[in-house]
């Protein structure tokens, strides 16, 4: 088993057939969003080096690969909010900083939600959330905005749970772990914004349809499984190690490589399930909604984006780590 400095290739592990492309304004969006990160989020980092290390991961590029058809006016604040949330997730993962205290983390969550909802003044660490959301909200209907807030808060509550139960030994079974990761990694609020489609948004009635909700669950599982497939070495290096791999090793006695292959198999299963259900929806009773094709395209790329971005990002590259294996 060879040692590599990069995460496993999706072509080797998953054999994905999902289409992949990036937003036509990707370079502009990455440049502008990275400048926004430097301008607004410095208080969220320990030092300048930490901020530059974060930016080297090109998180905004991932966002552009996940929503390549979203119009630029909505995509611009979306890139900023997406990057900010990853900054906060990293801070909560730092047990030597805010992530070392449940009480401190709970205060940060309260400040962020105050920023998102526009309630009261907020500290510099939460102000970026208010800035991004104030620019994103005009693109959402009132009903869509309410769902966005609930799902956004749900994700932050999941972050708190991970702070409180840090480490693989705090996890007891695969079902509970999967339920948590659907919230903390998969970001339901992201799929709500994806309803904006391309040039026509998804109707509220279609968005609430049980068949489409079931399809979103498939996407959520694909997202967190893909994350755990590629981020394990990075989380081990950073002392987090909230990952399916150590859980499978502990509960089932699997080798690291066996865990990698098992997760890759589950990713492939979710992809096949998504393609079958999306095809059925495209020819079913919801096909009359002109916003459905754009939404399904956004969901497709929300899955293919991380699958293609993860192997090349510096964020997941840990030179010499034996856990970054093919």
mmCIF file of C-alpha atoms in Angstrom:
data_model
loop_
_atom_site.group_PDB
_atom_site.id
_atom_site.type_symbol
_atom_site.label_atom_id
_atom_site.label_comp_id
_atom_site.label_asym_id
_atom_site.label_seq_id
_atom_site.Cartn_x
_atom_site.Cartn_y
_atom_site.Cartn_z
ATOM 1 C CA UNK A 1 0.000 0.000 0.000
ATOM 2 C CA UNK A 2 1.751 3.140 -1.192
ATOM 3 C CA UNK A 3 1.876 6.474 0.559
ATOM 4 C CA UNK A 4 0.634 9.519 -1.334
ATOM 5 C CA UNK A 5 0.478 13.222 -0.571
ATOM 6 C CA UNK A 6 -3.045 13.568 -1.925
ATOM 7 C CA UNK A 7 -6.475 12.189 -1.210
ATOM 8 C CA UNK A 8 -7.688 9.189 -3.247
ATOM 9 C CA UNK A 9 -8.841 9.819 -6.804
ATOM 10 C CA UNK A 10 -12.611 9.633 -7.313
ATOM 11 C CA UNK A 11 -11.978 8.012 -10.692
ATOM 12 C CA UNK A 12 -10.260 5.131 -8.893
ATOM 13 C CA UNK A 13 -12.671 4.792 -5.996
ATOM 14 C CA UNK A 14 -16.111 5.893 -7.138
ATOM 15 C CA UNK A 15 -16.180 5.679 -10.948
ATOM 16 C CA UNK A 16 -18.609 8.589 -11.021
ATOM 17 C CA UNK A 17 -20.681 9.303 -14.115
ATOM 18 C CA UNK A 18 -22.089 12.570 -12.788
ATOM 19 C CA UNK A 19 -21.514 15.560 -15.076
ATOM 20 C CA UNK A 20 -19.143 18.210 -13.767
ATOM 21 C CA UNK A 21 -18.586 21.836 -14.674
ATOM 22 C CA UNK A 22 -17.881 25.092 -12.888
ATOM 23 C CA UNK A 23 -19.637 28.432 -12.830
ATOM 24 C CA UNK A 24 -18.749 30.559 -15.881
ATOM 25 C CA UNK A 25 -17.713 33.373 -13.506
ATOM 26 C CA UNK A 26 -15.610 31.122 -11.271
ATOM 27 C CA UNK A 27 -12.348 33.065 -11.351
ATOM 28 C CA UNK A 28 -14.131 36.350 -10.727
ATOM 29 C CA UNK A 29 -16.169 34.834 -7.892
ATOM 30 C CA UNK A 30 -13.128 33.231 -6.267
ATOM 31 C CA UNK A 31 -11.121 36.462 -6.478
ATOM 32 C CA UNK A 32 -13.939 38.584 -5.067
ATOM 33 C CA UNK A 33 -14.917 36.143 -2.340
ATOM 34 C CA UNK A 34 -11.331 35.610 -1.212
ATOM 35 C CA UNK A 35 -10.911 39.388 -0.990
ATOM 36 C CA UNK A 36 -14.082 39.483 1.116
ATOM 37 C CA UNK A 37 -12.664 36.800 3.426
ATOM 38 C CA UNK A 38 -9.493 38.838 3.936
ATOM 39 C CA UNK A 39 -11.515 41.989 4.545
ATOM 40 C CA UNK A 40 -14.150 40.640 6.947
ATOM 41 C CA UNK A 41 -13.077 37.427 8.688
ATOM 42 C CA UNK A 42 -9.626 38.125 10.150
ATOM 43 C CA UNK A 43 -11.022 37.997 13.751
ATOM 44 C CA UNK A 44 -12.092 34.393 13.069
ATOM 45 C CA UNK A 45 -8.490 33.231 12.578
ATOM 46 C CA UNK A 46 -5.660 32.858 15.064
ATOM 47 C CA UNK A 47 -3.259 34.690 12.739
ATOM 48 C CA UNK A 48 -2.687 35.816 9.161
ATOM 49 C CA UNK A 49 -0.977 32.539 8.326
ATOM 50 C CA UNK A 50 -4.105 30.644 9.304
ATOM 51 C CA UNK A 51 -6.208 32.786 7.004
ATOM 52 C CA UNK A 52 -3.834 32.303 4.076
ATOM 53 C CA UNK A 53 -3.770 28.554 4.690
ATOM 54 C CA UNK A 54 -7.560 28.537 4.556
ATOM 55 C CA UNK A 55 -7.643 30.522 1.323
ATOM 56 C CA UNK A 56 -5.131 28.151 -0.278
ATOM 57 C CA UNK A 57 -7.844 25.511 -0.155
ATOM 58 C CA UNK A 58 -9.934 27.503 -2.680
ATOM 59 C CA UNK A 59 -13.240 26.874 -0.933
ATOM 60 C CA UNK A 60 -15.042 29.374 -3.165
ATOM 61 C CA UNK A 61 -13.991 27.278 -6.146
ATOM 62 C CA UNK A 62 -15.850 24.340 -4.613
ATOM 63 C CA UNK A 63 -18.987 26.437 -4.223
ATOM 64 C CA UNK A 64 -18.751 27.407 -7.900
ATOM 65 C CA UNK A 65 -18.507 23.742 -8.882
ATOM 66 C CA UNK A 66 -21.563 22.886 -6.788
ATOM 67 C CA UNK A 67 -23.846 25.610 -8.181
ATOM 68 C CA UNK A 68 -22.540 26.302 -11.697
ATOM 69 C CA UNK A 69 -25.892 27.515 -13.006
ATOM 70 C CA UNK A 70 -26.849 29.916 -10.214
ATOM 71 C CA UNK A 71 -27.040 33.508 -11.509
ATOM 72 C CA UNK A 72 -24.080 35.672 -10.480
ATOM 73 C CA UNK A 73 -26.100 38.106 -8.279
ATOM 74 C CA UNK A 74 -27.110 35.230 -5.982
ATOM 75 C CA UNK A 75 -23.877 33.309 -6.391
ATOM 76 C CA UNK A 76 -21.733 36.170 -5.134
ATOM 77 C CA UNK A 77 -23.132 36.242 -1.559
ATOM 78 C CA UNK A 78 -23.487 32.465 -1.633
ATOM 79 C CA UNK A 79 -19.732 32.056 -2.122
ATOM 80 C CA UNK A 80 -19.082 34.396 0.787
ATOM 81 C CA UNK A 81 -21.494 32.636 3.135
ATOM 82 C CA UNK A 82 -20.208 29.212 2.115
ATOM 83 C CA UNK A 83 -16.618 30.226 2.836
ATOM 84 C CA UNK A 84 -17.578 31.824 6.144
ATOM 85 C CA UNK A 85 -19.316 28.656 7.321
ATOM 86 C CA UNK A 86 -16.208 26.612 6.569
ATOM 87 C CA UNK A 87 -14.158 29.143 8.555
ATOM 88 C CA UNK A 88 -16.498 28.667 11.518
ATOM 89 C CA UNK A 89 -16.474 24.892 11.143
ATOM 90 C CA UNK A 90 -12.674 24.958 11.284
ATOM 91 C CA UNK A 91 -12.761 27.159 14.392
ATOM 92 C CA UNK A 92 -15.102 24.724 16.118
ATOM 93 C CA UNK A 93 -12.755 21.913 15.144
ATOM 94 C CA UNK A 94 -9.842 23.625 16.915
ATOM 95 C CA UNK A 95 -9.894 22.188 20.442
ATOM 96 C CA UNK A 96 -7.147 24.614 21.436
ATOM 97 C CA UNK A 97 -9.406 27.563 20.658
ATOM 98 C CA UNK A 98 -13.165 28.134 20.621
ATOM 99 C CA UNK A 99 -13.773 24.472 19.755
ATOM 100 C CA UNK A 100 -12.367 23.472 23.118
ATOM 101 C CA UNK A 101 -15.379 24.879 24.970
ATOM 102 C CA UNK A 102 -19.030 23.964 24.495
ATOM 103 C CA UNK A 103 -20.064 27.189 26.234
ATOM 104 C CA UNK A 104 -17.879 29.379 24.026
ATOM 105 C CA UNK A 105 -19.087 27.557 20.917
ATOM 106 C CA UNK A 106 -22.700 27.970 21.994
ATOM 107 C CA UNK A 107 -22.147 31.720 22.335
ATOM 108 C CA UNK A 108 -20.660 31.865 18.832
ATOM 109 C CA UNK A 109 -23.699 30.051 17.410
ATOM 110 C CA UNK A 110 -26.054 32.487 19.140
ATOM 111 C CA UNK A 111 -24.114 35.431 17.722
ATOM 112 C CA UNK A 112 -24.188 33.998 14.196
ATOM 113 C CA UNK A 113 -27.936 33.376 14.327
ATOM 114 C CA UNK A 114 -28.470 36.907 15.653
ATOM 115 C CA UNK A 115 -26.501 38.098 12.634
ATOM 116 C CA UNK A 116 -28.473 35.932 10.188
ATOM 117 C CA UNK A 117 -31.860 37.017 11.516
ATOM 118 C CA UNK A 118 -30.869 40.675 11.835
ATOM 119 C CA UNK A 119 -31.369 40.782 15.588
ATOM 120 C CA UNK A 120 -29.287 43.251 17.608
ATOM 121 C CA UNK A 121 -25.650 44.154 17.105
ATOM 122 C CA UNK A 122 -23.102 41.380 16.671
ATOM 123 C CA UNK A 123 -19.320 41.039 17.195
ATOM 124 C CA UNK A 124 -16.777 41.148 14.396
ATOM 125 C CA UNK A 125 -16.669 37.342 14.232
ATOM 126 C CA UNK A 126 -20.384 37.182 13.303
ATOM 127 C CA UNK A 127 -20.615 40.342 11.192
ATOM 128 C CA UNK A 128 -19.563 38.511 7.988
ATOM 129 C CA UNK A 129 -22.629 36.277 8.285
ATOM 130 C CA UNK A 130 -24.905 39.309 8.446
ATOM 131 C CA UNK A 131 -23.208 40.934 5.472
ATOM 132 C CA UNK A 132 -23.498 37.826 3.275
ATOM 133 C CA UNK A 133 -27.062 36.968 4.291
ATOM 134 C CA UNK A 134 -28.327 40.513 3.771
ATOM 135 C CA UNK A 135 -27.160 40.231 0.160
ATOM 136 C CA UNK A 136 -28.533 36.715 -0.300
ATOM 137 C CA UNK A 137 -31.962 37.153 1.296
ATOM 138 C CA UNK A 138 -33.500 39.323 -1.483
ATOM 139 C CA UNK A 139 -33.150 36.355 -3.827
ATOM 140 C CA UNK A 140 -35.271 34.098 -1.593
ATOM 141 C CA UNK A 141 -39.042 34.075 -1.201
ATOM 142 C CA UNK A 142 -40.327 34.499 2.345
ATOM 143 C CA UNK A 143 -41.161 30.794 2.613
ATOM 144 C CA UNK A 144 -37.767 29.824 1.257
ATOM 145 C CA UNK A 145 -36.082 32.248 3.658
ATOM 146 C CA UNK A 146 -37.849 30.697 6.651
ATOM 147 C CA UNK A 147 -36.666 27.227 5.643
ATOM 148 C CA UNK A 148 -33.172 28.587 5.087
ATOM 149 C CA UNK A 149 -33.030 29.969 8.642
ATOM 150 C CA UNK A 150 -34.270 26.717 10.206
ATOM 151 C CA UNK A 151 -31.809 24.601 8.243
ATOM 152 C CA UNK A 152 -28.927 26.994 8.879
ATOM 153 C CA UNK A 153 -29.570 26.892 12.615
ATOM 154 C CA UNK A 154 -29.885 23.107 12.463
ATOM 155 C CA UNK A 155 -26.399 22.912 10.965
ATOM 156 C CA UNK A 156 -24.930 25.104 13.706
ATOM 157 C CA UNK A 157 -26.641 22.981 16.369
ATOM 158 C CA UNK A 158 -24.903 20.009 14.792
ATOM 159 C CA UNK A 159 -21.583 21.800 15.116
ATOM 160 C CA UNK A 160 -22.255 22.189 18.835
ATOM 161 C CA UNK A 161 -23.017 18.493 19.154
ATOM 162 C CA UNK A 162 -19.703 17.646 17.524
ATOM 163 C CA UNK A 163 -17.858 19.957 19.918
ATOM 164 C CA UNK A 164 -19.597 18.278 22.862
ATOM 165 C CA UNK A 165 -18.843 14.743 21.660
ATOM 166 C CA UNK A 166 -15.454 15.232 20.051
ATOM 167 C CA UNK A 167 -13.581 12.119 19.029
ATOM 168 C CA UNK A 168 -14.568 8.770 17.579
ATOM 169 C CA UNK A 169 -15.019 7.196 21.015
ATOM 170 C CA UNK A 170 -18.055 9.404 21.583
ATOM 171 C CA UNK A 171 -19.868 7.791 18.656
ATOM 172 C CA UNK A 172 -21.812 4.625 19.300
ATOM 173 C CA UNK A 173 -23.404 3.480 16.037
ATOM 174 C CA UNK A 174 -23.487 4.183 12.313
ATOM 175 C CA UNK A 175 -27.110 5.343 12.314
ATOM 176 C CA UNK A 176 -26.548 8.103 14.864
ATOM 177 C CA UNK A 177 -23.373 9.196 13.137
ATOM 178 C CA UNK A 178 -25.068 9.366 9.726
ATOM 179 C CA UNK A 179 -27.949 11.388 11.148
ATOM 180 C CA UNK A 180 -25.521 13.906 12.612
ATOM 181 C CA UNK A 181 -23.407 14.212 9.474
ATOM 182 C CA UNK A 182 -26.478 14.839 7.292
ATOM 183 C CA UNK A 183 -26.853 18.021 9.329
ATOM 184 C CA UNK A 184 -23.290 19.190 9.944
ATOM 185 C CA UNK A 185 -21.664 18.319 6.612
ATOM 186 C CA UNK A 186 -24.485 18.154 4.107
ATOM 187 C CA UNK A 187 -25.924 21.625 4.714
ATOM 188 C CA UNK A 188 -29.646 21.473 3.974
ATOM 189 C CA UNK A 189 -29.675 25.247 3.710
ATOM 190 C CA UNK A 190 -27.408 24.940 0.663
ATOM 191 C CA UNK A 191 -30.028 22.825 -1.109
ATOM 192 C CA UNK A 192 -32.643 25.456 -0.300
ATOM 193 C CA UNK A 193 -30.595 28.109 -2.082
ATOM 194 C CA UNK A 194 -30.102 25.656 -4.959
ATOM 195 C CA UNK A 195 -33.869 25.922 -5.540
ATOM 196 C CA UNK A 196 -33.155 29.221 -7.285
ATOM 197 C CA UNK A 197 -32.196 27.031 -10.225
ATOM 198 C CA UNK A 198 -30.749 28.723 -13.277
ATOM 199 C CA UNK A 199 -33.075 31.308 -14.762
ATOM 200 C CA UNK A 200 -36.267 30.010 -13.113
ATOM 201 C CA UNK A 201 -36.618 29.087 -9.438
ATOM 202 C CA UNK A 202 -38.372 25.969 -8.224
ATOM 203 C CA UNK A 203 -41.980 26.539 -7.169
ATOM 204 C CA UNK A 204 -42.827 26.309 -3.486
ATOM 205 C CA UNK A 205 -45.254 23.466 -4.139
ATOM 206 C CA UNK A 206 -42.637 21.401 -5.938
ATOM 207 C CA UNK A 207 -40.030 22.111 -3.262
ATOM 208 C CA UNK A 208 -42.378 20.695 -0.619
ATOM 209 C CA UNK A 209 -43.213 17.549 -2.582
ATOM 210 C CA UNK A 210 -42.350 14.315 -0.706
ATOM 211 C CA UNK A 211 -40.615 12.799 -3.739
ATOM 212 C CA UNK A 212 -38.300 15.760 -4.076
ATOM 213 C CA UNK A 213 -37.643 15.824 -0.344
ATOM 214 C CA UNK A 214 -36.634 12.166 -0.582
ATOM 215 C CA UNK A 215 -34.256 13.017 -3.420
ATOM 216 C CA UNK A 216 -32.636 15.692 -1.268
ATOM 217 C CA UNK A 217 -31.943 13.081 1.415
ATOM 218 C CA UNK A 218 -29.984 11.094 -1.169
ATOM 219 C CA UNK A 219 -27.938 14.203 -1.985
ATOM 220 C CA UNK A 220 -27.279 14.858 1.702
ATOM 221 C CA UNK A 221 -25.960 11.338 2.226
ATOM 222 C CA UNK A 222 -23.760 11.602 -0.867
ATOM 223 C CA UNK A 223 -22.290 14.864 0.455
ATOM 224 C CA UNK A 224 -21.302 13.692 3.909
ATOM 225 C CA UNK A 225 -19.991 10.366 2.639
ATOM 226 C CA UNK A 226 -17.823 12.154 0.063
ATOM 227 C CA UNK A 227 -16.572 14.529 2.748
ATOM 228 C CA UNK A 228 -15.575 11.686 5.047
ATOM 229 C CA UNK A 229 -13.924 9.823 2.187
ATOM 230 C CA UNK A 230 -11.489 12.656 1.454
ATOM 231 C CA UNK A 231 -11.130 14.711 4.654
ATOM 232 C CA UNK A 232 -9.976 11.981 7.022
ATOM 233 C CA UNK A 233 -6.237 12.696 6.823
ATOM 234 C CA UNK A 234 -6.812 16.432 7.258
ATOM 235 C CA UNK A 235 -9.016 15.920 10.316
ATOM 236 C CA UNK A 236 -6.525 13.489 11.811
ATOM 237 C CA UNK A 237 -3.750 16.063 11.355
ATOM 238 C CA UNK A 238 -5.872 18.795 12.943
ATOM 239 C CA UNK A 239 -6.826 16.631 15.914
ATOM 240 C CA UNK A 240 -10.538 16.465 15.037
ATOM 241 C CA UNK A 241 -10.916 13.033 13.508
ATOM 242 C CA UNK A 242 -14.693 13.225 13.288
ATOM 243 C CA UNK A 243 -14.899 10.773 10.433
ATOM 244 C CA UNK A 244 -16.648 7.587 9.411
ATOM 245 C CA UNK A 245 -13.308 5.839 8.927
ATOM 246 C CA UNK A 246 -12.237 5.644 12.606
ATOM 247 C CA UNK A 247 -15.816 4.783 13.556
ATOM 248 C CA UNK A 248 -15.866 1.820 11.163
ATOM 249 C CA UNK A 249 -12.449 0.762 12.397
ATOM 250 C CA UNK A 250 -13.627 0.806 15.995
ATOM 251 C CA UNK A 251 -17.064 -0.747 15.523
ATOM 252 C CA UNK A 252 -16.282 -3.309 12.839
ATOM 253 C CA UNK A 253 -12.527 -3.828 13.036
ATOM 254 C CA UNK A 254 -11.963 -2.847 9.405
ATOM 255 C CA UNK A 255 -8.600 -1.786 8.018
ATOM 256 C CA UNK A 256 -8.205 1.791 6.825
ATOM 257 C CA UNK A 257 -8.190 0.756 3.173
ATOM 258 C CA UNK A 258 -11.252 -1.435 3.654
ATOM 259 C CA UNK A 259 -13.049 1.550 5.208
ATOM 260 C CA UNK A 260 -12.104 3.736 2.243
ATOM 261 C CA UNK A 261 -13.415 1.171 -0.224
ATOM 262 C CA UNK A 262 -16.607 0.627 1.785
ATOM 263 C CA UNK A 263 -17.363 4.366 1.867
ATOM 264 C CA UNK A 264 -16.597 4.687 -1.845
ATOM 265 C CA UNK A 265 -19.125 1.945 -2.472
ATOM 266 C CA UNK A 266 -21.786 3.805 -0.505
ATOM 267 C CA UNK A 267 -21.043 7.004 -2.462
ATOM 268 C CA UNK A 268 -21.535 5.093 -5.708
ATOM 269 C CA UNK A 269 -24.809 3.645 -4.415
ATOM 270 C CA UNK A 270 -26.150 7.099 -3.572
ATOM 271 C CA UNK A 271 -25.142 8.355 -7.008
ATOM 272 C CA UNK A 272 -27.020 5.536 -8.751
ATOM 273 C CA UNK A 273 -30.059 6.080 -6.559
ATOM 274 C CA UNK A 274 -30.027 9.802 -7.313
ATOM 275 C CA UNK A 275 -29.782 9.307 -11.064
ATOM 276 C CA UNK A 276 -32.678 6.840 -11.082
ATOM 277 C CA UNK A 277 -34.935 9.068 -8.982
ATOM 278 C CA UNK A 278 -33.997 12.259 -10.826
ATOM 279 C CA UNK A 279 -34.826 10.611 -14.152
ATOM 280 C CA UNK A 280 -38.203 9.516 -12.813
ATOM 281 C CA UNK A 281 -38.959 13.025 -11.534
ATOM 282 C CA UNK A 282 -37.991 14.545 -14.885
ATOM 283 C CA UNK A 283 -40.705 12.502 -16.587
ATOM 284 C CA UNK A 284 -43.269 12.488 -13.785
ATOM 285 C CA UNK A 285 -45.965 14.796 -12.458
ATOM 286 C CA UNK A 286 -43.444 17.431 -11.284
ATOM 287 C CA UNK A 287 -42.029 17.851 -14.783
ATOM 288 C CA UNK A 288 -44.483 20.678 -15.499
ATOM 289 C CA UNK A 289 -42.553 22.943 -13.108
ATOM 290 C CA UNK A 290 -40.214 25.011 -15.329
ATOM 291 C CA UNK A 291 -37.806 25.342 -12.406
ATOM 292 C CA UNK A 292 -37.310 21.587 -12.002
ATOM 293 C CA UNK A 293 -34.563 21.073 -14.647
ATOM 294 C CA UNK A 294 -32.382 23.812 -13.166
ATOM 295 C CA UNK A 295 -32.855 22.509 -9.646
ATOM 296 C CA UNK A 296 -32.018 18.933 -10.625
ATOM 297 C CA UNK A 297 -28.932 20.217 -12.422
ATOM 298 C CA UNK A 298 -27.900 22.116 -9.297
ATOM 299 C CA UNK A 299 -28.381 18.999 -7.154
ATOM 300 C CA UNK A 300 -26.338 16.937 -9.604
ATOM 301 C CA UNK A 301 -23.420 19.348 -9.412
ATOM 302 C CA UNK A 302 -23.799 19.737 -5.662
ATOM 303 C CA UNK A 303 -22.749 16.081 -5.602
ATOM 304 C CA UNK A 304 -20.175 16.040 -8.408
ATOM 305 C CA UNK A 305 -18.499 19.263 -7.240
ATOM 306 C CA UNK A 306 -16.987 17.894 -4.004
ATOM 307 C CA UNK A 307 -16.195 14.573 -5.662
ATOM 308 C CA UNK A 308 -14.004 16.279 -8.259
ATOM 309 C CA UNK A 309 -12.667 19.138 -6.110
ATOM 310 C CA UNK A 310 -11.579 17.127 -3.066
ATOM 311 C CA UNK A 311 -8.599 15.203 -4.528
ATOM 312 C CA UNK A 312 -6.881 18.376 -5.743
ATOM 313 C CA UNK A 313 -7.472 20.846 -2.925
ATOM 314 C CA UNK A 314 -4.571 21.719 -0.643
ATOM 315 C CA UNK A 315 -7.052 21.589 2.214
ATOM 316 C CA UNK A 316 -7.007 17.785 2.231
ATOM 317 C CA UNK A 317 -3.389 17.188 1.250
ATOM 318 C CA UNK A 318 -1.269 15.876 4.125
ATOM 319 C CA UNK A 319 2.216 14.987 2.807
ATOM 320 C CA UNK A 320 3.448 11.633 4.022
ATOM 321 C CA UNK A 321 0.305 10.737 5.953
ATOM 322 C CA UNK A 322 -0.243 6.974 5.601
ATOM 323 C CA UNK A 323 -3.991 7.513 5.918
ATOM 324 C CA UNK A 324 -4.139 9.344 2.581
ATOM 325 C CA UNK A 325 -4.049 6.164 0.534
ATOM 326 C CA UNK A 326 -5.446 5.074 -2.794
#
